[in-house]
PDB file of N, CA and C in Angstrom:
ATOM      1  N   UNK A  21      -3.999  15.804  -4.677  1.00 62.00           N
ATOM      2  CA  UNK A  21      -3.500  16.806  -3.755  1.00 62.00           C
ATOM      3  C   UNK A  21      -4.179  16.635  -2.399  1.00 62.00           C
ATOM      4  N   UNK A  22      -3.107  16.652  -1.500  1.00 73.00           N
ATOM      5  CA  UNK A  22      -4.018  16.936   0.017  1.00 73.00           C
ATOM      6  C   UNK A  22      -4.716  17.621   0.584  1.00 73.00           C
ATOM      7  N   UNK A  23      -5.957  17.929   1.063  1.00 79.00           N
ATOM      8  CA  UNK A  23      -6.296  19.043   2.061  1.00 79.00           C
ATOM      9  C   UNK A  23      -5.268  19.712   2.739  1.00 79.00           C
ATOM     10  N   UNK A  24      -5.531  20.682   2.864  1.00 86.00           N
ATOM     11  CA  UNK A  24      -4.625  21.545   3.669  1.00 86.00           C
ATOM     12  C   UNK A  24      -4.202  21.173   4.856  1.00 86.00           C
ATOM     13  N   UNK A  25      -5.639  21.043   5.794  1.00 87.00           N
ATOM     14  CA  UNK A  25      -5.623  20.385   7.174  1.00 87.00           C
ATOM     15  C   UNK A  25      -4.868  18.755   7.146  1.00 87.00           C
ATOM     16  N   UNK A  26      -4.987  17.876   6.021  1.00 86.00           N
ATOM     17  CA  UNK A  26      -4.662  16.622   6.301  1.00 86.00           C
ATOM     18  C   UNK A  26      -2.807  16.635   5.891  1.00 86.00           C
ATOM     19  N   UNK A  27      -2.401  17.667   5.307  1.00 89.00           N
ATOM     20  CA  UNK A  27      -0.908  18.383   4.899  1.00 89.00           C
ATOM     21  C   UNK A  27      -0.782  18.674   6.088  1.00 89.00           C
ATOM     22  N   UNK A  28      -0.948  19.566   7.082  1.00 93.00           N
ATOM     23  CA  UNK A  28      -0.844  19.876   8.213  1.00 93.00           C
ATOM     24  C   UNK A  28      -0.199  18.455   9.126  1.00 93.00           C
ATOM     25  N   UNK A  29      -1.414  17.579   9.105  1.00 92.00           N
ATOM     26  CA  UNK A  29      -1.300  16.514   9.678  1.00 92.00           C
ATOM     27  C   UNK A  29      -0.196  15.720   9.772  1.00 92.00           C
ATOM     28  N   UNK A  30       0.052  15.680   8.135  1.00 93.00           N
ATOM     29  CA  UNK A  30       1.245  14.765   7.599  1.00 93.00           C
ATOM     30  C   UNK A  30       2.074  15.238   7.761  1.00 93.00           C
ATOM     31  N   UNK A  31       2.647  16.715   8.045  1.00 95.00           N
ATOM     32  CA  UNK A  31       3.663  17.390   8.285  1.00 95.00           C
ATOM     33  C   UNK A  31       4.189  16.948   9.737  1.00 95.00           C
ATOM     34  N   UNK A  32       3.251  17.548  10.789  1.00 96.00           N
ATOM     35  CA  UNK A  32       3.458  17.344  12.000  1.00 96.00           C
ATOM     36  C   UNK A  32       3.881  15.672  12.465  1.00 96.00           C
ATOM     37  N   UNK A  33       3.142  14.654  12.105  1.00 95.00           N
ATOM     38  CA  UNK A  33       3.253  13.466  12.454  1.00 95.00           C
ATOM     39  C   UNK A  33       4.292  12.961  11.881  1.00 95.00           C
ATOM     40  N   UNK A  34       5.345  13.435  10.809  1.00 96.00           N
ATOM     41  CA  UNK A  34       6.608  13.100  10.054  1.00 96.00           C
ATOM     42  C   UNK A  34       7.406  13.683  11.453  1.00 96.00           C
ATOM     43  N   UNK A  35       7.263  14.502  12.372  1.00 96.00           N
ATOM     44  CA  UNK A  35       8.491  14.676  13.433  1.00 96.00           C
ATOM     45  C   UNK A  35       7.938  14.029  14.424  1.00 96.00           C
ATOM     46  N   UNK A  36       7.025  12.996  14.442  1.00 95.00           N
ATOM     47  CA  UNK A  36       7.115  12.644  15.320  1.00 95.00           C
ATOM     48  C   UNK A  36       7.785  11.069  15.591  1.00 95.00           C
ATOM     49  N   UNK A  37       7.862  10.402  16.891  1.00 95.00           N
ATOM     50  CA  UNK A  37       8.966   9.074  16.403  1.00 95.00           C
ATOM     51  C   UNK A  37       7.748   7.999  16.248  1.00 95.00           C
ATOM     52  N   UNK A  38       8.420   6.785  15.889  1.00 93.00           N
ATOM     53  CA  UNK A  38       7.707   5.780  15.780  1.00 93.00           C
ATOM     54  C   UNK A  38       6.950   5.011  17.167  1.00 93.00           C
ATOM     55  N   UNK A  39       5.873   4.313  16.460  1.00 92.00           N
ATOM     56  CA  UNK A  39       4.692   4.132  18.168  1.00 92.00           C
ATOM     57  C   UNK A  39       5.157   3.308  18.814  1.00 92.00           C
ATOM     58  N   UNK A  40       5.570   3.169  20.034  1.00 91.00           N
ATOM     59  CA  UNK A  40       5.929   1.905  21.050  1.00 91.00           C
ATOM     60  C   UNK A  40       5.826   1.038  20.135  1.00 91.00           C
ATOM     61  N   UNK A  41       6.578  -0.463  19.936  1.00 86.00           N
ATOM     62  CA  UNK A  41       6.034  -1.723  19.836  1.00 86.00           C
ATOM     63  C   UNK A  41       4.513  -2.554  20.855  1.00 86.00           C
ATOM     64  N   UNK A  42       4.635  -1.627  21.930  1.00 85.00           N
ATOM     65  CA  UNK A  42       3.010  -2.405  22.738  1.00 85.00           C
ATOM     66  C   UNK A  42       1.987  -1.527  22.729  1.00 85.00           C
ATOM     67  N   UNK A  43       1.751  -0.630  22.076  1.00 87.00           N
ATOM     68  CA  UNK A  43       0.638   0.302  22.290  1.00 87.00           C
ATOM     69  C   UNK A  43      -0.382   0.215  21.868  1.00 87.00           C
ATOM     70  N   UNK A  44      -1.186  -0.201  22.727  1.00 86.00           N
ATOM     71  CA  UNK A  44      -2.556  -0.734  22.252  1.00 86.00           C
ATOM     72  C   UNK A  44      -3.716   0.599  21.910  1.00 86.00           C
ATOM     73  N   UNK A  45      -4.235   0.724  20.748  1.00 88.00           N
ATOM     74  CA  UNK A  45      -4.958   1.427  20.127  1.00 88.00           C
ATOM     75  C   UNK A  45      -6.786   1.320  20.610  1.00 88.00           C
ATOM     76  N   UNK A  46      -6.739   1.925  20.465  1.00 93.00           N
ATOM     77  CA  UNK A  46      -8.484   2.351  20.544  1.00 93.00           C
ATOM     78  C   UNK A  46      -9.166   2.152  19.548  1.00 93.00           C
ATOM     79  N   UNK A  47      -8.738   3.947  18.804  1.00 92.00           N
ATOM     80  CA  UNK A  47      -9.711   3.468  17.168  1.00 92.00           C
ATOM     81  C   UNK A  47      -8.563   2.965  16.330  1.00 92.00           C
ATOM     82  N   UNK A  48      -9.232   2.721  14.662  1.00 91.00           N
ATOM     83  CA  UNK A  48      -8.444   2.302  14.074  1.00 91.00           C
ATOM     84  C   UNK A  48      -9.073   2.975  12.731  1.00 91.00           C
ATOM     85  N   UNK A  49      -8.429   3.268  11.766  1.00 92.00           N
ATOM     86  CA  UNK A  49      -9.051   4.586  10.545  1.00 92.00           C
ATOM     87  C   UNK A  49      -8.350   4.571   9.547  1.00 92.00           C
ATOM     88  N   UNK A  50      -9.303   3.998   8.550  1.00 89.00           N
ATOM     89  CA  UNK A  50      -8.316   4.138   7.465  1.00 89.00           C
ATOM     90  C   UNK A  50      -9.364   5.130   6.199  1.00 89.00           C
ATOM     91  N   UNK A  51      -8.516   5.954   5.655  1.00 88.00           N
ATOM     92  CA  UNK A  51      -8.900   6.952   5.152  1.00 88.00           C
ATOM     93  C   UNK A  51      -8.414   6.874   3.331  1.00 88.00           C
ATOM     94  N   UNK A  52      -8.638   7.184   2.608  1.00 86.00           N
ATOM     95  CA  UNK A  52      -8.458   8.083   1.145  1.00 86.00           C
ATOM     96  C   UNK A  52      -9.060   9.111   1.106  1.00 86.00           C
ATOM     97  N   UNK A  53      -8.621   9.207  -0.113  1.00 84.00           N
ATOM     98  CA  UNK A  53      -9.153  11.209  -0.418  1.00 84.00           C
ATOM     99  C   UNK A  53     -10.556  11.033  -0.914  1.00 84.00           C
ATOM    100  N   UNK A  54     -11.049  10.199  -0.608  1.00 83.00           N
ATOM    101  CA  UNK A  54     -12.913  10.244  -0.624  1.00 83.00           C
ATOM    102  C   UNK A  54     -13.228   9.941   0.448  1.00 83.00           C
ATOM    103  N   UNK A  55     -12.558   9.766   1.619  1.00 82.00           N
ATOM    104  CA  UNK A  55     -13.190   9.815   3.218  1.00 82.00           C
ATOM    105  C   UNK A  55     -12.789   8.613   3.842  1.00 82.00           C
ATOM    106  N   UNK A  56     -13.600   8.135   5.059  1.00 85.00           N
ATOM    107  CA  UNK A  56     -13.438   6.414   5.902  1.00 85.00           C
ATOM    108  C   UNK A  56     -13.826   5.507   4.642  1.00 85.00           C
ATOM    109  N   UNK A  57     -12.135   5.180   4.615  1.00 84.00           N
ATOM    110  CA  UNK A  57     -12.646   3.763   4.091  1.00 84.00           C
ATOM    111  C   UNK A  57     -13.272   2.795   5.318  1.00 84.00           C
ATOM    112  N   UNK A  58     -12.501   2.872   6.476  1.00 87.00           N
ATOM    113  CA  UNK A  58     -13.371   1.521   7.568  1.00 87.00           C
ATOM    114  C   UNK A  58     -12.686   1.873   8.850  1.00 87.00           C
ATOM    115  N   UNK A  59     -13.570   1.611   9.650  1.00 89.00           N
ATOM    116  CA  UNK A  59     -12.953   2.229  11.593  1.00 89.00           C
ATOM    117  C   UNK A  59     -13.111   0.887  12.475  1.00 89.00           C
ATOM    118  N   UNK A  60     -12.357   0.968  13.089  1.00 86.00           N
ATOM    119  CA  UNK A  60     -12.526   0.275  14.524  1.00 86.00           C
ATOM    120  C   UNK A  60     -12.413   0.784  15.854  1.00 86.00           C
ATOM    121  N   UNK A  61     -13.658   0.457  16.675  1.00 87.00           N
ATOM    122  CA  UNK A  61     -13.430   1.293  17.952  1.00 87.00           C
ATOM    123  C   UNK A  61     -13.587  -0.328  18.572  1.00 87.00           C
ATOM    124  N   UNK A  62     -12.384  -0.304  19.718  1.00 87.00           N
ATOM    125  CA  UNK A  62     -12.150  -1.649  20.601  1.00 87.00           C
ATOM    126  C   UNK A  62     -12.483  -3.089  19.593  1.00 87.00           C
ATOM    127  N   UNK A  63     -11.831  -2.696  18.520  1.00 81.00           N
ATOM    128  CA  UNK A  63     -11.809  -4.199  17.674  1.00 81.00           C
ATOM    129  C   UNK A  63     -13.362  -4.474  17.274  1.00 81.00           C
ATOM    130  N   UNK A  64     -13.867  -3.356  17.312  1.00 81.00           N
ATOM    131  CA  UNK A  64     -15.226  -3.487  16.685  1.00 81.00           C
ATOM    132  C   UNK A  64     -15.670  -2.331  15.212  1.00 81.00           C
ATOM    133  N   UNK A  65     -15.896  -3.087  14.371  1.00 80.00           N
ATOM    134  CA  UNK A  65     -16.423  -2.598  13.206  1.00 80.00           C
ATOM    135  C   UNK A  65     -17.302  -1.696  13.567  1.00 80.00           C
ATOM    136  N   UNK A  66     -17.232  -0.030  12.934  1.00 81.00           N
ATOM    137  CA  UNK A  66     -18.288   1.144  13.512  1.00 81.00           C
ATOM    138  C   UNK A  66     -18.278   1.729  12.345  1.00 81.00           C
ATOM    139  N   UNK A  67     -17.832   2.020  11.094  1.00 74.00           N
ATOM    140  CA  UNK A  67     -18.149   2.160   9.838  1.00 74.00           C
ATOM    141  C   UNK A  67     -17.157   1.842   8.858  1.00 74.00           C
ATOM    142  N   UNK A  68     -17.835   1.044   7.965  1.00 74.00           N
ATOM    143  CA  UNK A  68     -17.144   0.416   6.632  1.00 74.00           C
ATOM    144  C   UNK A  68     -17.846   1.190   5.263  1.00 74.00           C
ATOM    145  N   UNK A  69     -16.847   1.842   4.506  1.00 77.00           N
ATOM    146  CA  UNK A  69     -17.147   1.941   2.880  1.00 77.00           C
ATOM    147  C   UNK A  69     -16.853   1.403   2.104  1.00 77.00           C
ATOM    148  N   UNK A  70     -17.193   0.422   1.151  1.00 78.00           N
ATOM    149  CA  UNK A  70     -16.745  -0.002   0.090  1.00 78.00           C
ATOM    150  C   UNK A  70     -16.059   0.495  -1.017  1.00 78.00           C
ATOM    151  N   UNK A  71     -15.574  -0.124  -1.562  1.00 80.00           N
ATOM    152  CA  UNK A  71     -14.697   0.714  -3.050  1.00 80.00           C
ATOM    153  C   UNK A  71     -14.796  -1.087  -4.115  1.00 80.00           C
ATOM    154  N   UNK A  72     -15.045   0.088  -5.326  1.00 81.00           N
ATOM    155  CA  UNK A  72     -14.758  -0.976  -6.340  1.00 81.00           C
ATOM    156  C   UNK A  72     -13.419  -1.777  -6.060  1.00 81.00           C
ATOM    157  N   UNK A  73     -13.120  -3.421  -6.576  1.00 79.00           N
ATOM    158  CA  UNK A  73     -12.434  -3.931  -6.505  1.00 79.00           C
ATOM    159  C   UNK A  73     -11.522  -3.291  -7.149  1.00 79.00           C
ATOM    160  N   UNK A  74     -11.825  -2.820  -8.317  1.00 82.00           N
ATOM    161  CA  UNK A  74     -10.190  -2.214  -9.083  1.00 82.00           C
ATOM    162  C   UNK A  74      -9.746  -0.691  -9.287  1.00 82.00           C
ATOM    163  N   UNK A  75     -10.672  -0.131  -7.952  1.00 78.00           N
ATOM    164  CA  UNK A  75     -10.068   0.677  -6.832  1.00 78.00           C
ATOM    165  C   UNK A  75      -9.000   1.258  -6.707  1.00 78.00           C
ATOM    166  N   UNK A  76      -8.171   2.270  -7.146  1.00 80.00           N
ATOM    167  CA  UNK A  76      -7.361   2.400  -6.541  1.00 80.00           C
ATOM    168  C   UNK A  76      -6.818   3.775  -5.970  1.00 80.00           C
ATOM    169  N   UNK A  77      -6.616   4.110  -4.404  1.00 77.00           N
ATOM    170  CA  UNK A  77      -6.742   5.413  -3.879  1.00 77.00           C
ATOM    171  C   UNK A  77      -5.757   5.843  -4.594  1.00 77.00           C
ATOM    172  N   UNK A  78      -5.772   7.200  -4.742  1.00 81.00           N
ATOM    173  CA  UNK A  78      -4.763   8.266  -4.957  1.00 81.00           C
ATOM    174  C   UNK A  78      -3.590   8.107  -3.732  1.00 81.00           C
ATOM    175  N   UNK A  79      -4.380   8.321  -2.382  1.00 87.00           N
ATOM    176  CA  UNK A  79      -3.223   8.295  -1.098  1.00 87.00           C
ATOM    177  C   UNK A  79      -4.167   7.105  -0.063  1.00 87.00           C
ATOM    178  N   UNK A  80      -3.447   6.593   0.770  1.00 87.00           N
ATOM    179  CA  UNK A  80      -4.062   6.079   2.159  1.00 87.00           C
ATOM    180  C   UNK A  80      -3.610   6.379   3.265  1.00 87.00           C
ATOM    181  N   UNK A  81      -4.499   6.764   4.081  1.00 91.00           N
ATOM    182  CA  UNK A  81      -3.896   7.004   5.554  1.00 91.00           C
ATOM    183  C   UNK A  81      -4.508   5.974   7.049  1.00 91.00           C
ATOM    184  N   UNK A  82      -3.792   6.109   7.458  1.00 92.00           N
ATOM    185  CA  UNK A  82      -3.910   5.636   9.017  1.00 92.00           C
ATOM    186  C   UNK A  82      -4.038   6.078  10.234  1.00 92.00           C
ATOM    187  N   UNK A  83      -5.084   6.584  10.834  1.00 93.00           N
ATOM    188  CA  UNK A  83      -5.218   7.305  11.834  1.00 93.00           C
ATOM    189  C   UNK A  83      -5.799   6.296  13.269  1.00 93.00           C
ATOM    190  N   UNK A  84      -4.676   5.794  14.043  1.00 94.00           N
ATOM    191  CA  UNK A  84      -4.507   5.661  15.493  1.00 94.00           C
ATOM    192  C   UNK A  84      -5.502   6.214  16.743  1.00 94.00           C
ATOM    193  N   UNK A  85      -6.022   6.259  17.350  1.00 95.00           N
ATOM    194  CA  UNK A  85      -6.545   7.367  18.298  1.00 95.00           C
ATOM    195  C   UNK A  85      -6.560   8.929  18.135  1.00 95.00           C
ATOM    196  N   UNK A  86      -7.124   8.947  16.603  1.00 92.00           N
ATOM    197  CA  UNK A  86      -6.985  10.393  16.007  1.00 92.00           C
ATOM    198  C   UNK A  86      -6.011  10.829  15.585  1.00 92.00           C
ATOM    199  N   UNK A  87      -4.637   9.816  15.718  1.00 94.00           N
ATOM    200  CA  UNK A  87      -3.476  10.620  15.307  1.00 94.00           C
ATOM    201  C   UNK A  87      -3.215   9.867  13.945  1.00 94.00           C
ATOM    202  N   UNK A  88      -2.444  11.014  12.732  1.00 94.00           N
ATOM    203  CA  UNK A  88      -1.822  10.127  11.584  1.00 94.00           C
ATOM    204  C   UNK A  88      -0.692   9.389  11.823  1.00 94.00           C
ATOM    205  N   UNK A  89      -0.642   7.841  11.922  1.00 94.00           N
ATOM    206  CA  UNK A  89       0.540   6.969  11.589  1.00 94.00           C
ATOM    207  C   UNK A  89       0.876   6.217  10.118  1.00 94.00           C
ATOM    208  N   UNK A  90       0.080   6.305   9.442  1.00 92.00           N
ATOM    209  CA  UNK A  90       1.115   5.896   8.068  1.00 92.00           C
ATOM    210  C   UNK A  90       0.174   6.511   6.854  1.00 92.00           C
ATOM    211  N   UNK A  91       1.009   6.838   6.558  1.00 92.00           N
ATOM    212  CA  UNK A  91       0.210   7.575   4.789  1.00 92.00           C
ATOM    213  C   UNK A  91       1.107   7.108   3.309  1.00 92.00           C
ATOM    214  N   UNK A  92       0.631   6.350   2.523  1.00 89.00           N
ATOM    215  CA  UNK A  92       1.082   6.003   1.486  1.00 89.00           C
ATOM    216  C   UNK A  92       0.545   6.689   0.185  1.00 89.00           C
ATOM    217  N   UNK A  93       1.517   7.448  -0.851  1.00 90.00           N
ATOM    218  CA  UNK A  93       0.814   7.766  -1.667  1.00 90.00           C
ATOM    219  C   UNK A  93       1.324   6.909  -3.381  1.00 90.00           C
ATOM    220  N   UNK A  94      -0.052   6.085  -3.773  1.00 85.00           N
ATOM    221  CA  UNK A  94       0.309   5.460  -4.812  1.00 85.00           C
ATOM    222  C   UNK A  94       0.825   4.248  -3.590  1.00 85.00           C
ATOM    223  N   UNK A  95       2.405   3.835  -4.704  1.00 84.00           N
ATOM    224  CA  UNK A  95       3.261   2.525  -3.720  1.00 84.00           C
ATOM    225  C   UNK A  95       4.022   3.485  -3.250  1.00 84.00           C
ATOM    226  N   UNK A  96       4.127   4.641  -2.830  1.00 89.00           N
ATOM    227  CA  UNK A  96       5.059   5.161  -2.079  1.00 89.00           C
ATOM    228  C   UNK A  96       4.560   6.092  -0.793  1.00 89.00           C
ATOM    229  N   UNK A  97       5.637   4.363   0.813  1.00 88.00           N
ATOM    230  CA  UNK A  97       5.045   5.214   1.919  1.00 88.00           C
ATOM    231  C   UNK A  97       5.766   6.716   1.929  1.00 88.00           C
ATOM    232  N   UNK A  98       5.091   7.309   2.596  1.00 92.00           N
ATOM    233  CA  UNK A  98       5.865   9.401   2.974  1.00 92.00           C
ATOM    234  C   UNK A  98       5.864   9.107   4.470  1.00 92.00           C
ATOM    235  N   UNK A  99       4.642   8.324   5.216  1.00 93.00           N
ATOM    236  CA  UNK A  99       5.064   8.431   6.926  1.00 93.00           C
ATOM    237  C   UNK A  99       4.530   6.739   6.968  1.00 93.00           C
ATOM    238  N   UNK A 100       5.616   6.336   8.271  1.00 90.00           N
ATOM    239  CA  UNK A 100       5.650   4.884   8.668  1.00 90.00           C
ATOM    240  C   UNK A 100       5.518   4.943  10.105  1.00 90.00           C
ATOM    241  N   UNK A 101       4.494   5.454  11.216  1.00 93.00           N
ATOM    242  CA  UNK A 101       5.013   4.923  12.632  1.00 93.00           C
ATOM    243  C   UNK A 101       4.652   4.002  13.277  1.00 93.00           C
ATOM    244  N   UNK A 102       3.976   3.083  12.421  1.00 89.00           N
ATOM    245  CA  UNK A 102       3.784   1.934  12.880  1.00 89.00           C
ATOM    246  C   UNK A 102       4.725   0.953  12.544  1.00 89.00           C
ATOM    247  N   UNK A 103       5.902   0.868  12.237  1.00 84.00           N
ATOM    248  CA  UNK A 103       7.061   0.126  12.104  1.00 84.00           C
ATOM    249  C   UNK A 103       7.448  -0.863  13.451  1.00 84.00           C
ATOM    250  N   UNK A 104       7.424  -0.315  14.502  1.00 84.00           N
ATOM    251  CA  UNK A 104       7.135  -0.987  15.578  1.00 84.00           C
ATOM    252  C   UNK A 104       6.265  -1.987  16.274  1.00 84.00           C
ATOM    253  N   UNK A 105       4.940  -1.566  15.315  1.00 80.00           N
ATOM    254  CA  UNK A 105       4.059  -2.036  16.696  1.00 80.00           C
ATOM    255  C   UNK A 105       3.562  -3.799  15.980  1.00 80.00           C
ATOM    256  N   UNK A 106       3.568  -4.747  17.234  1.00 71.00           N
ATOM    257  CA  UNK A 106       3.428  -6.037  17.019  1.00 71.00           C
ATOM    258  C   UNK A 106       2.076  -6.117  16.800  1.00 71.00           C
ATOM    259  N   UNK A 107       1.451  -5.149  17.578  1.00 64.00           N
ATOM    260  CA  UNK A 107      -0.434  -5.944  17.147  1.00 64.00           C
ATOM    261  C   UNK A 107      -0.857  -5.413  15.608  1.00 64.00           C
ATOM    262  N   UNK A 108      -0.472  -4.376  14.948  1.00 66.00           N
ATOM    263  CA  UNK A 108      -0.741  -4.269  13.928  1.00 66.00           C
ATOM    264  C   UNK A 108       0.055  -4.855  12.864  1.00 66.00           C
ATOM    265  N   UNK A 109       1.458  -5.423  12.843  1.00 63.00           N
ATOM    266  CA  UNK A 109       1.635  -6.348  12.384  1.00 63.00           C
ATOM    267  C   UNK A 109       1.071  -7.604  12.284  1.00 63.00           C
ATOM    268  N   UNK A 110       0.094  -8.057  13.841  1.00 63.00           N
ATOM    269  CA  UNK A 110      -0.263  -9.600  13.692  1.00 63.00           C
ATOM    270  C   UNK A 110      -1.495  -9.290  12.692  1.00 63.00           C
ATOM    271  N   UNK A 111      -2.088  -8.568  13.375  1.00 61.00           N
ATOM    272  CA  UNK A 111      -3.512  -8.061  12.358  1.00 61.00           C
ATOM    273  C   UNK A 111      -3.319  -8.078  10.707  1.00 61.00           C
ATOM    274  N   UNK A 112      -2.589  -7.532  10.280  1.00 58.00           N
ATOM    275  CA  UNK A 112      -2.008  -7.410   9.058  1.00 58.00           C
ATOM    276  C   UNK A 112      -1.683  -8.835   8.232  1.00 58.00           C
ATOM    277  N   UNK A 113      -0.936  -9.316   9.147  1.00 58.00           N
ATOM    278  CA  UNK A 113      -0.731 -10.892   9.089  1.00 58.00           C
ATOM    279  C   UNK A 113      -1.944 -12.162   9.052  1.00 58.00           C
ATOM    280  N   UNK A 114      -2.952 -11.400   9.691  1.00 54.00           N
ATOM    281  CA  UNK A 114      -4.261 -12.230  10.128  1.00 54.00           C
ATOM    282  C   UNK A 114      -3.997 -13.269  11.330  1.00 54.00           C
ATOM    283  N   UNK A 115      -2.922 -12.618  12.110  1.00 48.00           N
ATOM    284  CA  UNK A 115      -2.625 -13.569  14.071  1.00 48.00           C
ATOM    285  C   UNK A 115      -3.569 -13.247  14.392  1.00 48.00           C
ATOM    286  N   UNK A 116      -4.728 -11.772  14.454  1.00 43.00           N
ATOM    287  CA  UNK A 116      -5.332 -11.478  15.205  1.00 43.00           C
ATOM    288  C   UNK A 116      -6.887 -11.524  14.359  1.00 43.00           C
ATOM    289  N   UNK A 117      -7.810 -11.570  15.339  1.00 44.00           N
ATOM    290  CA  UNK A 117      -9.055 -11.396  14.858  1.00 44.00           C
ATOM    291  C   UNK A 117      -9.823 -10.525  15.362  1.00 44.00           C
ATOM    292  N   UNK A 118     -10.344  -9.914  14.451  1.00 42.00           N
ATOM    293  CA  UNK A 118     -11.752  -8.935  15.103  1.00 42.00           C
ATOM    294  C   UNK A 118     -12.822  -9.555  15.143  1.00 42.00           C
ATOM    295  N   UNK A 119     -14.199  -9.500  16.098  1.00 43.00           N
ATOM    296  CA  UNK A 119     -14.918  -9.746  16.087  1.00 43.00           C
ATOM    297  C   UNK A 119     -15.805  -8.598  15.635  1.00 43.00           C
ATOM    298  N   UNK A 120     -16.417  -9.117  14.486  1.00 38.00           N
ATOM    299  CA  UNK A 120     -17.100  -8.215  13.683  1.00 38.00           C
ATOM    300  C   UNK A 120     -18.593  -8.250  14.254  1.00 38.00           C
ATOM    301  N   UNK A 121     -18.832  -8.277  15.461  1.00 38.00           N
ATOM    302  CA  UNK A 121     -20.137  -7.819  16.158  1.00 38.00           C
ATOM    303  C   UNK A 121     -21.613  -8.267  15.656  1.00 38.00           C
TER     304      UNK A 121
END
């Protein structure tokens, strides 16, 4: 089950539209229902949690410059607004690299 506040979240960010294809991000946040899994501020690693390899979240989310863009629960996405955007596709892909500092 979700937090209330992170229901909130997921509510609001379902009306909203999908992100430019060029919008370059700041942070980068990925979350489960036990907290940061791992952040990026300017393509730099600023906290990583581990999880057992056979791991597996209840939900995952994606939070943009504080905002929610994709939440999957189980194999099923509920919000997608990153459908658009090319740099998180290349990333995803491994086009892009972070420099892990």
């Amino acid at each position: 089950m979700f937090t209330q506040s992170f229901q909130e979240q997921l509510e609001q960010a379902k009306k909203l539209p999908p992100l430019p294809e060029d919008y370059q991000f700041q942070t980068l946040e990925f979350f489960d229902q036990h907290g940061v899994i791992f952040g990026l501020i300017n393509g730099e690693y600023v906290e990583e949690h581990s999880r057992s390899h056979d791991y597996e979240p209840w939900y995952l989310g994606v939070f943009l410059d504080g905002d929610l863009a994709f939440c999957a629960v189980g194999s099923q996405i509920v919000l997608n607004r990153l459908e658009n955007m090319v740099a998180l596709q290349q990333l995803f892909n491994g086009q892009l690299t972070m420099d892990n500092g």
